[in-house]
Coordinates of N, CA and C in Angstrom, one line a residue:
X10 N 25.5 -23.0 12.5 CA 26.1 -21.4 12.3 C 26.4 -21.1 11.0
X11 N 26.7 -21.9 10.0 CA 26.7 -21.6 8.7 C 25.4 -21.1 8.1
X12 N 24.4 -21.7 8.3 CA 23.1 -21.1 7.8 C 22.7 -20.1 8.0
X13 N 23.2 -19.8 9.4 CA 22.4 -18.6 10.1 C 23.3 -17.5 9.5
X14 N 24.6 -17.6 9.3 CA 25.4 -16.7 8.8 C 25.0 -16.2 7.2
X15 N 24.7 -17.2 6.5 CA 24.4 -17.3 4.9 C 23.2 -16.3 5.1
X16 N 22.3 -16.4 5.7 CA 21.1 -15.7 6.3 C 21.2 -14.4 6.3
X17 N 22.0 -14.3 7.7 CA 22.5 -12.9 8.0 C 23.0 -11.9 6.8
X18 N 23.9 -12.6 6.2 CA 24.6 -12.2 5.1 C 23.7 -11.7 3.9
X19 N 23.0 -12.6 3.7 CA 21.8 -12.3 2.6 C 20.9 -11.1 3.0
X20 N 20.5 -11.1 4.4 CA 19.6 -10.0 4.7 C 20.6 -8.8 4.7
X21 N 21.5 -8.5 5.0 CA 22.4 -7.3 5.1 C 22.8 -7.1 3.7
X22 N 23.0 -8.0 2.7 CA 22.8 -7.4 1.1 C 21.5 -6.8 0.8
X23 N 20.5 -7.5 1.0 CA 19.1 -7.0 0.6 C 18.8 -5.6 1.4
X24 N 19.3 -5.5 2.5 CA 19.1 -4.1 3.3 C 19.7 -3.2 2.6
X25 N 21.1 -3.5 2.0 CA 22.2 -2.6 1.4 C 21.4 -1.9 -0.1
X26 N 20.8 -3.2 -0.5 CA 20.2 -2.8 -1.9 C 19.0 -2.0 -1.9
X27 N 18.1 -2.4 -0.8 CA 17.1 -1.4 -0.6 C 17.2 0.0 -0.1
X28 N 18.2 0.1 0.5 CA 18.6 1.2 0.9 C 19.3 2.2 -0.2
X29 N 19.8 1.6 -1.1 CA 20.5 2.1 -2.5 C 19.3 2.6 -3.1
X30 N 18.4 1.8 -3.3 CA 17.1 2.1 -4.0 C 16.5 3.2 -3.2
X31 N 16.3 3.1 -2.3 CA 15.3 4.2 -1.5 C 16.1 5.8 -1.5
X32 N 17.5 5.7 -1.5 CA 18.4 6.8 -1.5 C 18.3 7.3 -3.0
X33 N 18.3 6.6 -4.0 CA 18.3 6.9 -5.1 C 16.8 7.7 -5.5
X34 N 15.5 7.1 -5.1 CA 14.3 7.7 -5.1 C 14.4 9.2 -4.6
X35 N 14.9 9.0 -3.3 CA 14.9 10.1 -2.4 C 15.7 11.5 -3.1
X36 N 16.8 11.1 -3.8 CA 17.6 12.2 -3.9 C 17.6 12.5 -5.5
X37 N 17.0 11.6 -6.4 CA 16.8 11.8 -7.6 C 15.4 11.7 -8.5
X38 N 14.6 11.6 -7.1 CA 13.2 11.8 -7.3 C 12.3 10.9 -8.2
X39 N 11.5 11.4 -9.4 CA 10.7 10.6 -10.4 C 11.8 10.0 -11.1
X40 N 12.5 10.8 -11.7 CA 13.5 10.0 -12.7 C 14.2 8.8 -12.1
X41 N 14.6 8.6 -11.0 CA 15.0 7.2 -10.5 C 14.2 6.3 -10.2
X42 N 12.9 6.7 -9.8 CA 11.5 6.0 -9.4 C 11.3 5.3 -10.8
X43 N 11.2 6.1 -11.9 CA 10.7 5.3 -13.3 C 12.1 4.5 -13.8
X44 N 13.3 4.8 -13.9 CA 14.3 4.2 -14.2 C 14.4 2.7 -13.6
X45 N 14.2 2.8 -12.1 CA 14.2 1.6 -11.4 C 12.9 0.7 -11.4
X46 N 11.9 1.2 -11.9 CA 10.7 0.6 -12.2 C 10.8 -0.2 -13.4
X47 N 11.5 0.6 -14.6 CA 11.7 -0.3 -15.8 C 12.7 -1.2 -15.6
X48 N 14.0 -0.8 -14.7 CA 15.3 -2.0 -14.4 C 14.1 -3.3 -13.8
X49 N 13.4 -3.2 -12.8 CA 12.9 -4.5 -12.3 C 11.5 -5.0 -12.8
X50 N 11.4 -4.3 -14.1 CA 10.2 -4.8 -14.9 C 8.7 -4.4 -14.6
X51 N 8.7 -3.9 -13.9 CA 7.1 -3.1 -13.5 C 6.7 -2.4 -14.5
X52 N 7.5 -1.5 -15.2 CA 7.3 -0.9 -16.4 C 7.9 -1.4 -17.5
X53 N 7.5 -1.3 -18.7 CA 8.0 -1.9 -19.7 C 9.1 -0.7 -20.3
X54 N 8.6 0.5 -20.0 CA 9.6 1.6 -20.6 C 9.2 2.7 -19.7
X55 N 10.0 3.7 -19.7 CA 10.0 4.9 -19.2 C 8.9 6.0 -19.5
X56 N 8.1 5.8 -20.8 CA 7.1 6.1 -21.0 C 5.5 5.6 -20.4
X57 N 5.6 4.6 -20.0 CA 4.5 3.7 -19.5 C 4.3 4.7 -18.3
X58 N 2.8 4.9 -18.1 CA 2.1 5.1 -16.7 C 2.3 4.5 -15.9
X59 N 2.9 5.0 -14.5 CA 2.9 4.2 -13.3 C 1.8 4.3 -12.6
X60 N 0.9 5.3 -12.8 CA -0.1 5.7 -12.0 C -1.5 4.8 -12.6
X61 N -1.9 4.2 -12.0 CA -3.6 3.4 -12.6 C -4.8 4.6 -12.1
X62 N -5.5 4.7 -13.0 CA -6.5 5.6 -12.8 C -7.7 4.8 -12.1
X63 N -8.5 5.6 -11.7 CA -9.8 5.2 -10.9 C -10.7 4.3 -11.9
X64 N -10.7 5.0 -13.4 CA -11.3 4.4 -14.2 C -11.0 2.7 -14.9
X65 N -9.6 2.7 -14.6 CA -9.0 1.7 -15.1 C -9.2 0.5 -13.7
X66 N -9.2 1.0 -12.7 CA -9.7 -0.1 -11.6 C -11.0 -0.3 -11.6
X67 N -12.0 0.4 -12.0 CA -13.2 0.0 -12.1 C -13.5 -0.7 -13.2
X68 N -12.8 -0.6 -14.5 CA -13.2 -1.7 -15.7 C -12.4 -3.0 -15.4
X69 N -11.5 -3.0 -14.6 CA -11.0 -4.4 -13.8 C -11.8 -4.8 -13.4
X70 N -12.4 -4.2 -12.2 CA -13.9 -4.8 -11.3 C -15.1 -5.2 -12.5
X71 N -15.3 -4.5 -13.3 CA -16.4 -5.1 -14.4 C -15.9 -6.0 -15.1
X72 N -14.7 -6.2 -15.3 CA -14.0 -7.2 -16.1 C -14.2 -8.8 -15.7
X73 N -14.1 -8.6 -13.9 CA -14.3 -9.8 -13.7 C -15.4 -10.5 -13.6
X74 N -15.4 -12.0 -13.6 CA -16.7 -12.7 -13.8 C -17.6 -12.2 -12.6
X75 N -18.9 -12.3 -12.5 CA -19.8 -11.9 -11.6 C -19.5 -12.5 -10.2
X76 N -19.4 -14.1 -10.2 CA -18.7 -14.5 -8.9 C -17.7 -14.0 -8.3
X77 N -16.7 -13.5 -9.0 CA -15.4 -13.1 -8.4 C -16.0 -11.5 -7.9
X78 N -16.7 -10.5 -8.7 CA -16.7 -9.6 -8.4 C -17.7 -9.5 -6.9
X79 N -18.7 -10.4 -6.9 CA -19.4 -10.6 -5.7 C -18.6 -11.0 -4.3
X80 N -17.4 -11.9 -4.8 CA -16.6 -12.2 -3.4 C -15.7 -11.1 -2.9
X81 N -15.2 -10.2 -4.2 CA -14.3 -9.2 -3.7 C -15.4 -8.3 -2.9
X82 N -16.8 -7.8 -3.2 CA -17.6 -6.9 -2.4 C -17.8 -7.6 -1.3
X83 N -18.1 -9.0 -1.0 CA -18.2 -9.6 0.1 C -17.3 -9.5 1.3
X84 N -16.1 -9.6 0.7 CA -15.0 -9.7 1.6 C -14.8 -8.3 1.9
X85 N -15.1 -7.2 1.2 CA -14.7 -6.0 1.6 C -15.9 -5.3 2.6
X86 N -17.0 -5.9 2.5 CA -18.0 -5.6 3.2 C -17.7 -6.3 4.6
X87 N -17.2 -7.5 4.8 CA -16.9 -8.1 5.9 C -15.7 -7.4 6.6
X88 N -14.6 -7.0 5.9 CA -13.6 -6.1 6.5 C -14.1 -4.8 7.0
X89 N -14.7 -4.3 6.2 CA -15.2 -3.0 6.4 C -16.1 -2.7 7.9
X90 N -16.8 -3.9 8.1 CA -17.8 -4.0 9.1 C -16.9 -4.5 10.3
X91 N -15.7 -5.2 10.3 CA -14.6 -5.6 11.5 C -14.1 -4.2 11.9
X92 N -13.7 -3.6 10.8 CA -12.9 -2.0 10.8 C -13.4 -1.4 11.4
X93 N -14.7 -1.0 11.2 CA -15.8 0.1 11.6 C -15.8 -0.4 13.5
X94 N -16.1 -1.6 13.6 CA -16.2 -2.2 14.9 C -15.2 -1.6 15.9
X95 N -13.7 -2.1 15.2 CA -12.6 -1.9 15.7 C -12.3 -0.3 16.0
X96 N -12.4 0.3 15.0 CA -12.2 1.9 15.2 C -13.5 2.3 16.4
X97 N -14.5 2.0 16.4 CA -15.2 2.3 17.4 C -15.1 2.0 18.6
X98 N -14.2 1.0 18.8 CA -13.5 0.6 20.2 C -12.5 1.3 20.9
X99 N -12.3 2.5 20.0 CA -11.1 3.0 20.2 C -11.6 4.5 20.5
X100 N -11.4 5.0 21.8 CA -11.9 6.5 21.7 C -10.9 7.4 22.2
X101 N -11.1 8.8 22.1 CA -10.4 9.5 23.2 C -10.4 9.4 24.5
X102 N -9.4 9.8 25.3 CA -9.6 9.5 26.5 C -9.0 10.6 27.3
X103 N -9.4 11.3 28.5 CA -8.7 12.1 29.2 C -9.1 11.9 30.6
X104 N -8.1 11.8 31.5 CA -8.4 11.7 33.2 C -7.3 12.5 33.9
X105 N -7.9 13.1 34.9 CA -7.1 13.8 36.0 C -6.2 13.0 36.3
X106 N -5.0 13.7 37.0 CA -3.9 13.1 37.7 C -3.6 14.1 38.2
X107 N -2.6 13.8 39.4 CA -2.1 14.9 40.4 C -1.2 15.8 39.4
X108 N -1.6 16.9 39.3 CA -0.7 17.8 38.8 C -1.2 18.3 37.2
X109 N -2.3 17.7 37.1 CA -3.2 18.1 35.7 C -3.7 16.9 35.2
X110 N -3.6 16.6 33.9 CA -4.4 15.6 33.3 C -3.7 14.5 32.4
X111 N -4.0 13.5 32.1 CA -3.3 12.5 31.0 C -4.4 12.2 30.3
X112 N -3.9 11.5 29.1 CA -4.9 10.9 28.0 C -4.4 10.5 26.7
X113 N -5.5 10.2 25.8 CA -5.0 10.3 24.6 C -5.9 10.5 23.7
X114 N -5.5 11.5 22.1 CA -6.4 11.7 21.3 C -6.3 10.3 20.3
X115 N -7.6 10.2 19.5 CA -7.4 9.3 18.0 C -7.5 9.9 16.9
X116 N -6.8 10.3 16.1 CA -6.9 11.0 14.9 C -6.4 10.1 13.8
X117 N -6.9 10.3 12.4 CA -6.4 9.6 11.5 C -5.2 10.4 10.8
X118 N -4.6 9.7 9.9 CA -3.3 10.3 9.2 C -4.2 11.0 8.0
X119 N -3.5 11.8 7.1 CA -3.9 12.6 5.9 C -4.0 11.4 4.9
X120 N -2.7 11.0 4.7 CA -2.5 10.0 3.3 C -1.7 8.6 3.8
X121 N -2.3 7.6 3.6 CA -1.8 6.4 3.8 C -1.4 5.8 2.6
X122 N -0.1 5.1 2.5 CA 0.3 4.2 1.5 C 0.2 2.6 1.9
X123 N -0.5 1.9 1.0 CA -1.0 0.6 1.4 C -0.2 -0.3 0.1
X124 N 0.7 -1.1 0.6 CA 1.6 -2.2 -0.1 C 0.8 -3.6 -0.3
X125 N 0.7 -3.8 -1.4 CA 0.4 -5.2 -1.9 C 1.2 -6.1 -2.6
X126 N 1.8 -7.2 -2.2 CA 2.6 -8.0 -3.0 C 2.1 -8.4 -4.1
X127 N 2.9 -8.4 -5.2 CA 2.5 -9.1 -6.6 C 3.2 -10.3 -6.6
X128 N 3.8 -10.3 -8.2 CA 4.5 -11.5 -8.5 C 3.6 -12.7 -8.9
X129 N 4.6 -13.8 -8.5 CA 3.7 -15.0 -8.9 C 2.2 -15.2 -8.1
X130 N 2.3 -14.7 -6.7 CA 1.0 -14.9 -6.1 C 0.6 -13.8 -5.5
X131 N -0.3 -12.8 -6.3 CA -0.7 -11.7 -5.9 C -1.8 -11.8 -5.0
X132 N -1.7 -10.7 -4.3 CA -2.5 -11.0 -3.1 C -3.6 -9.5 -3.1
X133 N -4.9 -9.6 -3.7 CA -5.8 -8.6 -3.5 C -6.3 -8.3 -2.2
X134 N -6.2 -9.7 -1.5 CA -6.6 -9.4 -0.2 C -6.1 -8.5 0.7
X135 N -4.7 -8.1 0.6 CA -3.8 -7.2 1.1 C -4.4 -5.9 0.8
X136 N -4.6 -5.5 -0.3 CA -5.2 -4.5 -0.5 C -6.5 -4.2 0.2
X137 N -7.3 -5.0 -0.1 CA -8.8 -4.7 1.2 C -8.4 -4.8 2.5
X138 N -7.5 -5.6 2.9 CA -7.3 -5.4 4.5 C -6.5 -4.0 4.8
X139 N -5.7 -3.6 3.9 CA -5.2 -2.3 4.2 C -5.8 -1.0 3.4
X140 N -6.3 -1.2 2.7 CA -7.1 0.1 1.9 C -8.3 0.4 2.7
X141 N -9.1 -0.7 2.8 CA -10.4 -0.7 3.8 C -10.2 0.0 5.1
X142 N -9.2 -0.4 5.8 CA -8.9 -0.3 7.5 C -8.7 1.0 7.3
X143 N -7.7 2.0 6.5 CA -7.6 3.0 6.5 C -8.4 4.1 6.0
X144 N -9.3 3.7 5.3 CA -10.3 4.5 4.8 C -11.4 4.6 6.0
X145 N -12.0 3.5 6.6 CA -12.7 3.4 7.8 C -11.9 4.3 9.0
X146 N -10.5 4.3 9.1 CA -9.9 5.0 10.2 C -10.2 6.6 10.2
X147 N -10.5 7.0 8.8 CA -10.5 8.3 8.4 C -9.6 8.8 7.7
X148 N -8.6 7.9 7.1 CA -7.8 8.7 6.3 C -8.3 9.2 4.9
X149 N -7.6 10.5 4.5 CA -8.3 11.1 3.7 C -7.9 10.6 2.2
X150 N -6.8 10.1 2.1 CA -6.3 9.7 0.6 C -5.8 8.3 1.0
X151 N -6.2 7.4 0.1 CA -5.4 6.3 0.2 C -4.8 5.7 -0.9
X152 N -3.4 5.6 -1.2 CA -2.4 5.3 -1.9 C -2.4 3.5 -2.1
X153 N -2.3 3.1 -2.9 CA -2.3 1.4 -2.9 C -0.8 1.3 -4.2
X154 N -0.2 0.4 -3.6 CA 0.9 0.2 -4.6 C 1.1 -1.2 -4.8
X155 N 1.1 -2.0 -6.1 CA 1.4 -3.2 -6.2 C 2.2 -3.6 -7.6
X156 N 3.0 -4.3 -7.5 CA 4.0 -4.7 -8.7 C 2.9 -5.3 -9.7
X157 N 3.1 -4.9 -11.0 CA 2.3 -5.6 -12.2 C 0.9 -6.3 -11.5
X158 N 0.1 -5.5 -11.3 CA -1.2 -5.6 -10.7 C -2.0 -6.4 -11.6
X159 N -2.5 -7.6 -11.3 CA -3.6 -8.5 -12.1 C -4.9 -7.7 -11.8
X160 N -5.7 -8.1 -12.8 CA -7.0 -7.3 -12.6 C -7.8 -7.7 -11.4
X161 N -7.5 -8.8 -10.6 CA -8.2 -8.9 -9.1 C -7.8 -7.9 -8.1
X162 N -6.4 -7.3 -8.3 CA -5.8 -6.5 -7.4 C -6.2 -5.1 -7.7
X163 N -6.2 -4.9 -9.1 CA -6.9 -3.6 -9.8 C -8.3 -3.4 -8.9
X164 N -9.1 -4.5 -9.2 CA -10.5 -4.6 -8.8 C -10.7 -4.4 -7.0
X165 N -9.6 -4.9 -6.7 CA -9.6 -4.8 -5.0 C -9.4 -3.2 -4.7
X166 N -8.7 -2.8 -5.3 CA -8.5 -1.4 -5.0 C -9.7 -0.5 -5.5
X167 N -10.5 -0.7 -6.5 CA -11.5 -0.2 -6.7 C -12.7 -0.3 -5.5
X168 N -12.6 -1.6 -5.2 CA -13.7 -2.1 -4.1 C -13.2 -1.2 -3.0
X169 N -12.0 -1.1 -2.6 CA -11.6 -0.8 -1.3 C -11.8 0.7 -1.5
X170 N -12.1 1.6 -2.5 CA -11.9 2.9 -2.4 C -10.7 3.6 -2.6
X171 N -9.7 3.0 -3.1 CA -8.5 3.6 -3.2 C -8.4 5.0 -4.0
X172 N -8.0 5.9 -3.7 CA -7.9 7.3 -4.5 C -6.4 6.9 -5.4
X173 N -5.7 6.3 -5.3 CA -4.7 6.3 -6.4 C -4.0 4.9 -6.4
X174 N -3.5 4.6 -7.1 CA -2.3 3.1 -7.4 C -1.4 3.3 -8.2
X175 N -0.3 2.6 -7.6 CA 0.9 2.6 -8.5 C 0.9 1.2 -8.9
X176 N 1.3 0.9 -10.3 CA 1.4 -0.5 -10.8 C 2.8 -1.0 -10.6
X177 N 3.5 -0.2 -9.6 CA 4.8 -0.5 -9.4 C 5.1 -1.0 -8.1
X178 N 6.1 -2.1 -7.8 CA 6.5 -2.4 -6.2 C 7.9 -2.4 -6.0
X179 N 8.2 -2.9 -4.9 CA 9.6 -3.1 -4.4 C 9.8 -1.9 -3.6
X180 N 11.3 -1.9 -3.4 CA 11.8 -0.5 -2.4 C 11.3 0.7 -3.2
X181 N 11.6 0.9 -4.4 CA 11.3 2.1 -5.4 C 9.9 2.6 -5.0
X182 N 8.8 1.6 -4.9 CA 7.5 2.0 -4.6 C 7.3 2.7 -3.3
X183 N 8.0 1.7 -2.3 CA 7.9 2.2 -1.0 C 8.5 3.8 -0.7
X184 N 9.6 4.0 -1.3 CA 10.3 5.1 -1.4 C 9.7 6.0 -1.8
X185 N 8.7 6.0 -3.0 CA 7.8 6.9 -3.8 C 6.9 7.3 -2.9
X186 N 6.4 6.5 -2.3 CA 5.2 6.8 -1.1 C 5.5 7.7 0.1
X187 N 7.3 7.1 0.5 CA 7.3 8.0 1.5 C 8.0 9.4 1.5
X188 N 8.7 9.7 0.2 CA 9.1 10.6 0.1 C 8.3 11.6 -0.9
X189 N 7.4 11.1 -1.7 CA 6.5 11.8 -2.6 C 7.0 12.0 -3.7
X190 N 7.2 11.5 -5.0 CA 7.6 11.7 -6.2 C 6.5 11.8 -7.4
X191 N 6.8 12.8 -8.2 CA 5.9 12.9 -9.3 C 4.6 13.2 -8.9
X192 N 4.0 12.1 -9.6 CA 2.1 11.9 -9.0 C 2.1 11.5 -7.8
X193 N 2.9 10.7 -7.1 CA 2.9 9.9 -5.9 C 2.9 10.7 -4.8
X194 N 1.9 10.9 -4.0 CA 1.8 11.8 -3.0 C 2.7 11.3 -1.6
X195 N 3.2 12.2 -1.0 CA 4.0 12.0 0.3 C 3.1 11.3 1.2
X196 N 3.2 10.0 1.7 CA 2.5 9.2 2.4 C 2.7 9.6 3.8
X197 N 1.8 9.9 4.8 CA 2.2 9.8 6.3 C 2.6 8.4 7.0
X198 N 2.0 7.6 6.5 CA 2.0 6.1 6.8 C 2.1 5.1 5.7
X199 N 2.8 4.2 5.7 CA 2.9 3.0 4.8 C 2.9 1.6 5.9
X200 N 1.7 1.0 5.1 CA 1.4 -0.5 5.6 C 1.3 -1.4 4.5

């Protein structure tokens, strides 16, 4: 019981902290986002750019050894193939029922935010699996966020066709994508 209580208590503290961060970004916008990004060491100073340019993503890809470039490209192709098959299996449907009709229509959102963990164990695979799937689904703008992204993560965003990338993580990145702050567009969905 004590272990459960400690885990529950920790989860409640974490939820409260994330809520405070989210509320700060919602109410104070870009100022809070940058301040928190510096506080949590995603940015060295408030003057650092929090957005990664497409050119920087491409440069990161080109800086990788050729076998790593090929691995990212091959993995992206496999994910894209599967996502395409999956998308093709889902279609609009309409059927007559007593008193009218029923059905569903499939449509993509305009802007998707894709979060990829960083830290000690960066996950460029998370970038590929979320950003490529969003793009195949028909999402017009794909935004990736990852704290202190390593070259492989930046390269994955390039290979996945991300439109924008934040070099910031945590609750402040999620909040920035949820509410839209500064150069970060408001995302319709975050995965």
